């Protein structure tokens, strides 16, 4: 059976199937040999199996890449795609580990991972990233309040849209993990926070003062505490869904 061949094709999108779990993963290796000049590759509608297709790394001109599969991590070598501007990964298992090398991709503007992304750090979590990360939109990282995560977030100074997951986990000392401070993200326009925990102590938010759209989902109503709420004069849209506790509070 002949394989499609397009040496001068610049965009390739697969959208004709809804078969997320085929008996055998789709063999897409022919794409890397037959479509060398691709700038756009959208494979989000098909399941490629449980391993990231490293063959895609030969497509040096890619600017847009969307993938789907039972992958649980993105390889360090993704940084070889130096022209990549948009990366979408739909992880059917849930969590997808992001490599540390992603933060060195100067042209990457949009990073979207479903269901959620775990930020991996090098052995030395205190390592300093000196350059500004150029991401404009980012979803959906699982945020922890730790030095390594904060170091990365402080480099996202151009971020405009962020959708993230958060839960208040307790460490070995019994101290509760608070939501990371984000007030330094002065370009952030839209923030969507999904709470995924079961503990309900007060949760403090220290957000950018020029934030315009804020969405809070699945929080317990008495567990939300804003610092300087009256200072959020630019906030035009606030949407939140809460879990009612003993009928004492509501929207």
PDB file of N, CA and C in Angstrom, residues 115-201:
ATOM      1  N   UNK A 115      -4.112  16.136  30.200  1.00  0.00           N
ATOM      2  CA  UNK A 115      -4.966  16.848  31.117  1.00  0.00           C
ATOM      3  C   UNK A 115      -4.193  17.879  31.948  1.00  0.00           C
ATOM      4  N   UNK A 116      -2.993  17.529  32.378  1.00  0.00           N
ATOM      5  CA  UNK A 116      -2.199  18.536  33.071  1.00  0.00           C
ATOM      6  C   UNK A 116      -0.715  18.230  32.924  1.00  0.00           C
ATOM      7  N   UNK A 117       0.082  19.278  33.118  1.00  0.00           N
ATOM      8  CA  UNK A 117       1.532  19.176  32.945  1.00  0.00           C
ATOM      9  C   UNK A 117       2.228  19.278  34.291  1.00  0.00           C
ATOM     10  N   UNK A 118       3.233  18.448  34.489  1.00  0.00           N
ATOM     11  CA  UNK A 118       4.064  18.513  35.685  1.00  0.00           C
ATOM     12  C   UNK A 118       5.399  19.126  35.300  1.00  0.00           C
ATOM     13  N   UNK A 119       5.780  20.182  35.994  1.00  0.00           N
ATOM     14  CA  UNK A 119       7.039  20.864  35.710  1.00  0.00           C
ATOM     15  C   UNK A 119       8.169  20.091  36.370  1.00  0.00           C
ATOM     16  N   UNK A 120       9.056  19.553  35.555  1.00  0.00           N
ATOM     17  CA  UNK A 120      10.197  18.814  36.086  1.00  0.00           C
ATOM     18  C   UNK A 120      11.380  19.750  36.223  1.00  0.00           C
ATOM     19  N   UNK A 121      12.165  19.518  37.259  1.00  0.00           N
ATOM     20  CA  UNK A 121      13.315  20.353  37.553  1.00  0.00           C
ATOM     21  C   UNK A 121      14.575  19.512  37.521  1.00  0.00           C
ATOM     22  N   UNK A 122      15.700  20.179  37.325  1.00  0.00           N
ATOM     23  CA  UNK A 122      16.970  19.472  37.389  1.00  0.00           C
ATOM     24  C   UNK A 122      17.238  19.080  38.841  1.00  0.00           C
ATOM     25  N   UNK A 123      18.264  18.264  39.028  1.00  0.00           N
ATOM     26  CA  UNK A 123      18.575  17.769  40.371  1.00  0.00           C
ATOM     27  C   UNK A 123      18.725  18.905  41.371  1.00  0.00           C
ATOM     28  N   UNK A 124      19.342  20.008  40.918  1.00  0.00           N
ATOM     29  CA  UNK A 124      19.495  21.178  41.766  1.00  0.00           C
ATOM     30  C   UNK A 124      18.326  22.112  41.499  1.00  0.00           C
ATOM     31  N   UNK A 125      17.293  22.070  42.348  1.00  0.00           N
ATOM     32  CA  UNK A 125      16.096  22.866  42.114  1.00  0.00           C
ATOM     33  C   UNK A 125      16.345  24.358  42.255  1.00  0.00           C
ATOM     34  N   UNK A 126      17.466  24.730  42.838  1.00  0.00           N
ATOM     35  CA  UNK A 126      17.747  26.144  43.029  1.00  0.00           C
ATOM     36  C   UNK A 126      18.443  26.760  41.822  1.00  0.00           C
ATOM     37  N   UNK A 127      18.646  25.958  40.750  1.00  0.00           N
ATOM     38  CA  UNK A 127      19.314  26.475  39.576  1.00  0.00           C
ATOM     39  C   UNK A 127      18.565  27.689  39.037  1.00  0.00           C
ATOM     40  N   UNK A 128      19.299  28.694  38.609  1.00  0.00           N
ATOM     41  CA  UNK A 128      18.688  29.941  38.182  1.00  0.00           C
ATOM     42  C   UNK A 128      18.590  29.990  36.662  1.00  0.00           C
ATOM     43  N   UNK A 129      17.385  30.280  36.165  1.00  0.00           N
ATOM     44  CA  UNK A 129      17.195  30.514  34.736  1.00  0.00           C
ATOM     45  C   UNK A 129      17.312  32.007  34.520  1.00  0.00           C
ATOM     46  N   UNK A 130      18.299  32.442  33.768  1.00  0.00           N
ATOM     47  CA  UNK A 130      18.576  33.867  33.643  1.00  0.00           C
ATOM     48  C   UNK A 130      17.712  34.536  32.581  1.00  0.00           C
ATOM     49  N   UNK A 131      17.387  33.797  31.498  1.00  0.00           N
ATOM     50  CA  UNK A 131      16.669  34.429  30.401  1.00  0.00           C
ATOM     51  C   UNK A 131      15.170  34.466  30.649  1.00  0.00           C
ATOM     52  N   UNK A 132      14.513  35.446  30.021  1.00  0.00           N
ATOM     53  CA  UNK A 132      13.059  35.532  30.076  1.00  0.00           C
ATOM     54  C   UNK A 132      12.475  34.476  29.134  1.00  0.00           C
ATOM     55  N   UNK A 133      11.490  33.713  29.614  1.00  0.00           N
ATOM     56  CA  UNK A 133      10.807  32.717  28.794  1.00  0.00           C
ATOM     57  C   UNK A 133       9.700  33.421  28.022  1.00  0.00           C
ATOM     58  N   UNK A 134       9.617  33.164  26.719  1.00  0.00           N
ATOM     59  CA  UNK A 134       8.764  33.956  25.845  1.00  0.00           C
ATOM     60  C   UNK A 134       7.333  33.445  25.705  1.00  0.00           C
ATOM     61  N   UNK A 135       6.906  32.511  26.551  1.00  0.00           N
ATOM     62  CA  UNK A 135       5.548  31.988  26.453  1.00  0.00           C
ATOM     63  C   UNK A 135       4.513  33.094  26.629  1.00  0.00           C
ATOM     64  N   UNK A 136       3.472  33.065  25.773  1.00  0.00           N
ATOM     65  CA  UNK A 136       2.356  33.999  25.861  1.00  0.00           C
ATOM     66  C   UNK A 136       1.142  33.311  26.486  1.00  0.00           C
ATOM     67  N   UNK A 137       0.934  32.023  26.182  1.00  0.00           N
ATOM     68  CA  UNK A 137      -0.166  31.259  26.777  1.00  0.00           C
ATOM     69  C   UNK A 137       0.355  29.904  27.242  1.00  0.00           C
ATOM     70  N   UNK A 138      -0.188  29.416  28.381  1.00  0.00           N
ATOM     71  CA  UNK A 138       0.331  28.201  29.008  1.00  0.00           C
ATOM     72  C   UNK A 138      -0.820  27.495  29.728  1.00  0.00           C
ATOM     73  N   UNK A 139      -1.030  26.220  29.405  1.00  0.00           N
ATOM     74  CA  UNK A 139      -1.997  25.391  30.111  1.00  0.00           C
ATOM     75  C   UNK A 139      -1.541  23.933  29.988  1.00  0.00           C
ATOM     76  N   UNK A 140      -1.819  23.064  30.925  1.00  0.00           N
ATOM     77  CA  UNK A 140      -2.323  23.342  32.251  1.00  0.00           C
ATOM     78  C   UNK A 140      -1.286  22.811  33.241  1.00  0.00           C
ATOM     79  N   UNK A 141      -0.373  23.656  33.707  1.00  0.00           N
ATOM     80  CA  UNK A 141       0.626  23.174  34.663  1.00  0.00           C
ATOM     81  C   UNK A 141       0.017  22.932  36.038  1.00  0.00           C
ATOM     82  N   UNK A 142       0.555  21.948  36.736  1.00  0.00           N
ATOM     83  CA  UNK A 142       0.178  21.697  38.123  1.00  0.00           C
ATOM     84  C   UNK A 142       1.162  22.482  38.976  1.00  0.00           C
ATOM     85  N   UNK A 143       0.686  23.525  39.648  1.00  0.00           N
ATOM     86  CA  UNK A 143       1.575  24.441  40.343  1.00  0.00           C
ATOM     87  C   UNK A 143       1.789  24.038  41.790  1.00  0.00           C
ATOM     88  N   UNK A 144       3.044  24.034  42.187  1.00  0.00           N
ATOM     89  CA  UNK A 144       3.437  23.813  43.565  1.00  0.00           C
ATOM     90  C   UNK A 144       4.194  25.040  44.049  1.00  0.00           C
ATOM     91  N   UNK A 145       4.056  25.341  45.315  1.00  0.00           N
ATOM     92  CA  UNK A 145       4.759  26.488  45.882  1.00  0.00           C
ATOM     93  C   UNK A 145       6.127  26.029  46.361  1.00  0.00           C
ATOM     94  N   UNK A 146       7.100  26.043  45.442  1.00  0.00           N
ATOM     95  CA  UNK A 146       8.459  25.639  45.788  1.00  0.00           C
ATOM     96  C   UNK A 146       9.422  26.532  45.021  1.00  0.00           C
ATOM     97  N   UNK A 147      10.665  26.528  45.445  1.00  0.00           N
ATOM     98  CA  UNK A 147      11.650  27.441  44.872  1.00  0.00           C
ATOM     99  C   UNK A 147      11.848  27.209  43.378  1.00  0.00           C
ATOM    100  N   UNK A 148      11.912  25.938  42.965  1.00  0.00           N
ATOM    101  CA  UNK A 148      12.148  25.649  41.553  1.00  0.00           C
ATOM    102  C   UNK A 148      11.020  26.116  40.665  1.00  0.00           C
ATOM    103  N   UNK A 149       9.766  25.839  41.087  1.00  0.00           N
ATOM    104  CA  UNK A 149       8.610  26.270  40.302  1.00  0.00           C
ATOM    105  C   UNK A 149       8.531  27.789  40.240  1.00  0.00           C
ATOM    106  N   UNK A 150       8.774  28.443  41.363  1.00  0.00           N
ATOM    107  CA  UNK A 150       8.717  29.905  41.387  1.00  0.00           C
ATOM    108  C   UNK A 150       9.789  30.510  40.485  1.00  0.00           C
ATOM    109  N   UNK A 151      10.957  29.884  40.447  1.00  0.00           N
ATOM    110  CA  UNK A 151      12.028  30.376  39.588  1.00  0.00           C
ATOM    111  C   UNK A 151      11.602  30.373  38.128  1.00  0.00           C
ATOM    112  N   UNK A 152      10.917  29.320  37.696  1.00  0.00           N
ATOM    113  CA  UNK A 152      10.432  29.241  36.320  1.00  0.00           C
ATOM    114  C   UNK A 152       9.327  30.258  36.087  1.00  0.00           C
ATOM    115  N   UNK A 153       8.359  30.337  37.008  1.00  0.00           N
ATOM    116  CA  UNK A 153       7.255  31.270  36.825  1.00  0.00           C
ATOM    117  C   UNK A 153       7.732  32.718  36.771  1.00  0.00           C
ATOM    118  N   UNK A 154       8.780  33.033  37.488  1.00  0.00           N
ATOM    119  CA  UNK A 154       9.301  34.404  37.470  1.00  0.00           C
ATOM    120  C   UNK A 154       9.965  34.759  36.142  1.00  0.00           C
ATOM    121  N   UNK A 155      10.216  33.766  35.313  1.00  0.00           N
ATOM    122  CA  UNK A 155      10.790  34.037  33.986  1.00  0.00           C
ATOM    123  C   UNK A 155       9.705  34.184  32.920  1.00  0.00           C
ATOM    124  N   UNK A 156       8.442  33.908  33.292  1.00  0.00           N
ATOM    125  CA  UNK A 156       7.341  33.979  32.324  1.00  0.00           C
ATOM    126  C   UNK A 156       6.747  35.381  32.279  1.00  0.00           C
ATOM    127  N   UNK A 157       7.592  36.367  32.108  1.00  0.00           N
ATOM    128  CA  UNK A 157       7.164  37.755  32.228  1.00  0.00           C
ATOM    129  C   UNK A 157       6.307  38.224  31.060  1.00  0.00           C
ATOM    130  N   UNK A 158       6.243  37.450  29.974  1.00  0.00           N
ATOM    131  CA  UNK A 158       5.424  37.823  28.825  1.00  0.00           C
ATOM    132  C   UNK A 158       4.096  37.068  28.784  1.00  0.00           C
ATOM    133  N   UNK A 159       3.852  36.263  29.815  1.00  0.00           N
ATOM    134  CA  UNK A 159       2.658  35.423  29.837  1.00  0.00           C
ATOM    135  C   UNK A 159       1.385  36.274  29.929  1.00  0.00           C
ATOM    136  N   UNK A 160       0.422  35.973  29.040  1.00  0.00           N
ATOM    137  CA  UNK A 160      -0.850  36.701  29.015  1.00  0.00           C
ATOM    138  C   UNK A 160      -2.025  35.831  29.439  1.00  0.00           C
ATOM    139  N   UNK A 161      -1.959  34.523  29.153  1.00  0.00           N
ATOM    140  CA  UNK A 161      -3.044  33.616  29.509  1.00  0.00           C
ATOM    141  C   UNK A 161      -2.458  32.390  30.205  1.00  0.00           C
ATOM    142  N   UNK A 162      -3.035  32.055  31.368  1.00  0.00           N
ATOM    143  CA  UNK A 162      -2.565  30.907  32.137  1.00  0.00           C
ATOM    144  C   UNK A 162      -3.757  30.134  32.671  1.00  0.00           C
ATOM    145  N   UNK A 163      -3.768  28.836  32.404  1.00  0.00           N
ATOM    146  CA  UNK A 163      -4.735  27.924  33.014  1.00  0.00           C
ATOM    147  C   UNK A 163      -3.930  26.891  33.793  1.00  0.00           C
ATOM    148  N   UNK A 164      -4.228  26.722  35.079  1.00  0.00           N
ATOM    149  CA  UNK A 164      -3.394  25.861  35.914  1.00  0.00           C
ATOM    150  C   UNK A 164      -4.235  25.068  36.905  1.00  0.00           C
ATOM    151  N   UNK A 165      -3.625  24.023  37.471  1.00  0.00           N
ATOM    152  CA  UNK A 165      -4.227  23.210  38.515  1.00  0.00           C
ATOM    153  C   UNK A 165      -3.479  23.440  39.814  1.00  0.00           C
ATOM    154  N   UNK A 166      -4.214  23.316  40.920  1.00  0.00           N
ATOM    155  CA  UNK A 166      -3.602  23.559  42.217  1.00  0.00           C
ATOM    156  C   UNK A 166      -4.336  22.759  43.284  1.00  0.00           C
ATOM    157  N   UNK A 167      -3.596  22.213  44.243  1.00  0.00           N
ATOM    158  CA  UNK A 167      -4.205  21.610  45.429  1.00  0.00           C
ATOM    159  C   UNK A 167      -3.286  21.869  46.604  1.00  0.00           C
ATOM    160  N   UNK A 168      -3.876  22.015  47.766  1.00  0.00           N
ATOM    161  CA  UNK A 168      -3.093  22.339  48.955  1.00  0.00           C
ATOM    162  C   UNK A 168      -2.584  21.062  49.614  1.00  0.00           C
ATOM    163  N   UNK A 169      -1.404  20.642  49.197  1.00  0.00           N
ATOM    164  CA  UNK A 169      -0.794  19.441  49.748  1.00  0.00           C
ATOM    165  C   UNK A 169       0.032  19.796  50.969  1.00  0.00           C
ATOM    166  N   UNK A 170       0.077  18.904  51.934  1.00  0.00           N
ATOM    167  CA  UNK A 170       0.886  19.138  53.136  1.00  0.00           C
ATOM    168  C   UNK A 170       2.228  18.411  53.006  1.00  0.00           C
ATOM    169  N   UNK A 171       3.293  19.102  53.421  1.00  0.00           N
ATOM    170  CA  UNK A 171       4.614  18.491  53.374  1.00  0.00           C
ATOM    171  C   UNK A 171       4.867  17.700  54.657  1.00  0.00           C
ATOM    172  N   UNK A 172       6.121  17.237  54.836  1.00  0.00           N
ATOM    173  CA  UNK A 172       6.454  16.391  55.983  1.00  0.00           C
ATOM    174  C   UNK A 172       6.303  17.119  57.319  1.00  0.00           C
ATOM    175  N   UNK A 173       6.389  18.434  57.287  1.00  0.00           N
ATOM    176  CA  UNK A 173       6.283  19.214  58.524  1.00  0.00           C
ATOM    177  C   UNK A 173       4.837  19.582  58.846  1.00  0.00           C
ATOM    178  N   UNK A 174       3.919  19.196  57.960  1.00  0.00           N
ATOM    179  CA  UNK A 174       2.521  19.534  58.170  1.00  0.00           C
ATOM    180  C   UNK A 174       2.139  20.882  57.599  1.00  0.00           C
ATOM    181  N   UNK A 175       3.128  21.595  57.011  1.00  0.00           N
ATOM    182  CA  UNK A 175       2.854  22.907  56.429  1.00  0.00           C
ATOM    183  C   UNK A 175       2.092  22.730  55.117  1.00  0.00           C
ATOM    184  N   UNK A 176       1.098  23.578  54.908  1.00  0.00           N
ATOM    185  CA  UNK A 176       0.238  23.463  53.733  1.00  0.00           C
ATOM    186  C   UNK A 176       0.823  24.254  52.560  1.00  0.00           C
ATOM    187  N   UNK A 177       0.749  23.653  51.396  1.00  0.00           N
ATOM    188  CA  UNK A 177       1.246  24.290  50.176  1.00  0.00           C
ATOM    189  C   UNK A 177       0.279  25.380  49.726  1.00  0.00           C
ATOM    190  N   UNK A 178       0.719  26.630  49.759  1.00  0.00           N
ATOM    191  CA  UNK A 178      -0.111  27.740  49.324  1.00  0.00           C
ATOM    192  C   UNK A 178       0.058  27.989  47.839  1.00  0.00           C
ATOM    193  N   UNK A 179      -0.916  28.674  47.259  1.00  0.00           N
ATOM    194  CA  UNK A 179      -0.833  29.001  45.840  1.00  0.00           C
ATOM    195  C   UNK A 179       0.347  29.931  45.606  1.00  0.00           C
ATOM    196  N   UNK A 180       1.168  29.669  44.578  1.00  0.00           N
ATOM    197  CA  UNK A 180       2.354  30.487  44.339  1.00  0.00           C
ATOM    198  C   UNK A 180       2.006  31.955  44.091  1.00  0.00           C
ATOM    199  N   UNK A 181       2.879  32.832  44.515  1.00  0.00           N
ATOM    200  CA  UNK A 181       2.721  34.266  44.246  1.00  0.00           C
ATOM    201  C   UNK A 181       2.917  34.505  42.751  1.00  0.00           C
ATOM    202  N   UNK A 182       1.990  35.243  42.163  1.00  0.00           N
ATOM    203  CA  UNK A 182       2.066  35.530  40.730  1.00  0.00           C
ATOM    204  C   UNK A 182       2.008  37.023  40.434  1.00  0.00           C
ATOM    205  N   UNK A 183       2.158  37.859  41.437  1.00  0.00           N
ATOM    206  CA  UNK A 183       1.985  39.294  41.222  1.00  0.00           C
ATOM    207  C   UNK A 183       3.035  39.912  40.303  1.00  0.00           C
ATOM    208  N   UNK A 184       4.101  39.166  40.027  1.00  0.00           N
ATOM    209  CA  UNK A 184       5.156  39.672  39.145  1.00  0.00           C
ATOM    210  C   UNK A 184       4.820  39.465  37.666  1.00  0.00           C
ATOM    211  N   UNK A 185       3.753  38.725  37.354  1.00  0.00           N
ATOM    212  CA  UNK A 185       3.360  38.488  35.955  1.00  0.00           C
ATOM    213  C   UNK A 185       2.509  39.666  35.476  1.00  0.00           C
ATOM    214  N   UNK A 186       3.144  40.773  35.217  1.00  0.00           N
ATOM    215  CA  UNK A 186       2.430  42.024  34.947  1.00  0.00           C
ATOM    216  C   UNK A 186       1.703  42.036  33.607  1.00  0.00           C
ATOM    217  N   UNK A 187       2.026  41.117  32.694  1.00  0.00           N
ATOM    218  CA  UNK A 187       1.348  41.045  31.405  1.00  0.00           C
ATOM    219  C   UNK A 187       0.155  40.088  31.424  1.00  0.00           C
ATOM    220  N   UNK A 188      -0.039  39.397  32.538  1.00  0.00           N
ATOM    221  CA  UNK A 188      -1.093  38.385  32.613  1.00  0.00           C
ATOM    222  C   UNK A 188      -2.473  39.037  32.550  1.00  0.00           C
ATOM    223  N   UNK A 189      -3.266  38.605  31.579  1.00  0.00           N
ATOM    224  CA  UNK A 189      -4.595  39.169  31.346  1.00  0.00           C
ATOM    225  C   UNK A 189      -5.700  38.213  31.791  1.00  0.00           C
ATOM    226  N   UNK A 190      -5.459  36.903  31.634  1.00  0.00           N
ATOM    227  CA  UNK A 190      -6.481  35.904  31.934  1.00  0.00           C
ATOM    228  C   UNK A 190      -5.867  34.770  32.745  1.00  0.00           C
ATOM    229  N   UNK A 191      -6.532  34.426  33.863  1.00  0.00           N
ATOM    230  CA  UNK A 191      -6.045  33.370  34.748  1.00  0.00           C
ATOM    231  C   UNK A 191      -7.201  32.443  35.103  1.00  0.00           C
ATOM    232  N   UNK A 192      -6.995  31.152  34.883  1.00  0.00           N
ATOM    233  CA  UNK A 192      -7.994  30.133  35.194  1.00  0.00           C
ATOM    234  C   UNK A 192      -7.348  29.127  36.150  1.00  0.00           C
ATOM    235  N   UNK A 193      -7.899  28.996  37.354  1.00  0.00           N
ATOM    236  CA  UNK A 193      -7.331  28.104  38.375  1.00  0.00           C
ATOM    237  C   UNK A 193      -8.343  27.021  38.723  1.00  0.00           C
ATOM    238  N   UNK A 194      -7.946  25.775  38.571  1.00  0.00           N
ATOM    239  CA  UNK A 194      -8.793  24.634  38.921  1.00  0.00           C
ATOM    240  C   UNK A 194      -8.245  23.989  40.181  1.00  0.00           C
ATOM    241  N   UNK A 195      -9.066  23.927  41.226  1.00  0.00           N
ATOM    242  CA  UNK A 195      -8.655  23.315  42.478  1.00  0.00           C
ATOM    243  C   UNK A 195      -8.930  21.818  42.427  1.00  0.00           C
ATOM    244  N   UNK A 196      -7.926  21.004  42.756  1.00  0.00           N
ATOM    245  CA  UNK A 196      -8.081  19.549  42.643  1.00  0.00           C
ATOM    246  C   UNK A 196      -7.855  18.822  43.963  1.00  0.00           C
ATOM    247  N   UNK A 197      -7.830  19.574  45.058  1.00  0.00           N
ATOM    248  CA  UNK A 197      -7.567  18.950  46.347  1.00  0.00           C
ATOM    249  C   UNK A 197      -8.824  18.742  47.171  1.00  0.00           C
ATOM    250  N   UNK A 198      -8.640  18.222  48.391  1.00  0.00           N
ATOM    251  CA  UNK A 198      -9.772  17.948  49.290  1.00  0.00           C
ATOM    252  C   UNK A 198      -9.667  18.764  50.575  1.00  0.00           C
ATOM    253  N   UNK A 199      -8.476  19.299  50.865  1.00  0.00           N
ATOM    254  CA  UNK A 199      -8.275  20.089  52.084  1.00  0.00           C
ATOM    255  C   UNK A 199      -8.852  21.483  51.853  1.00  0.00           C
ATOM    256  N   UNK A 200      -9.381  22.095  52.896  1.00  0.00           N
ATOM    257  CA  UNK A 200     -10.025  23.387  52.701  1.00  0.00           C
ATOM    258  C   UNK A 200      -9.615  24.464  53.704  1.00  0.00           C
ATOM    259  N   UNK A 201      -8.297  24.638  53.986  1.00  0.00           N
ATOM    260  CA  UNK A 201      -7.904  25.792  54.785  1.00  0.00           C
ATOM    261  C   UNK A 201      -7.937  27.035  53.911  1.00  0.00           C
TER     262      UNK A 201
END
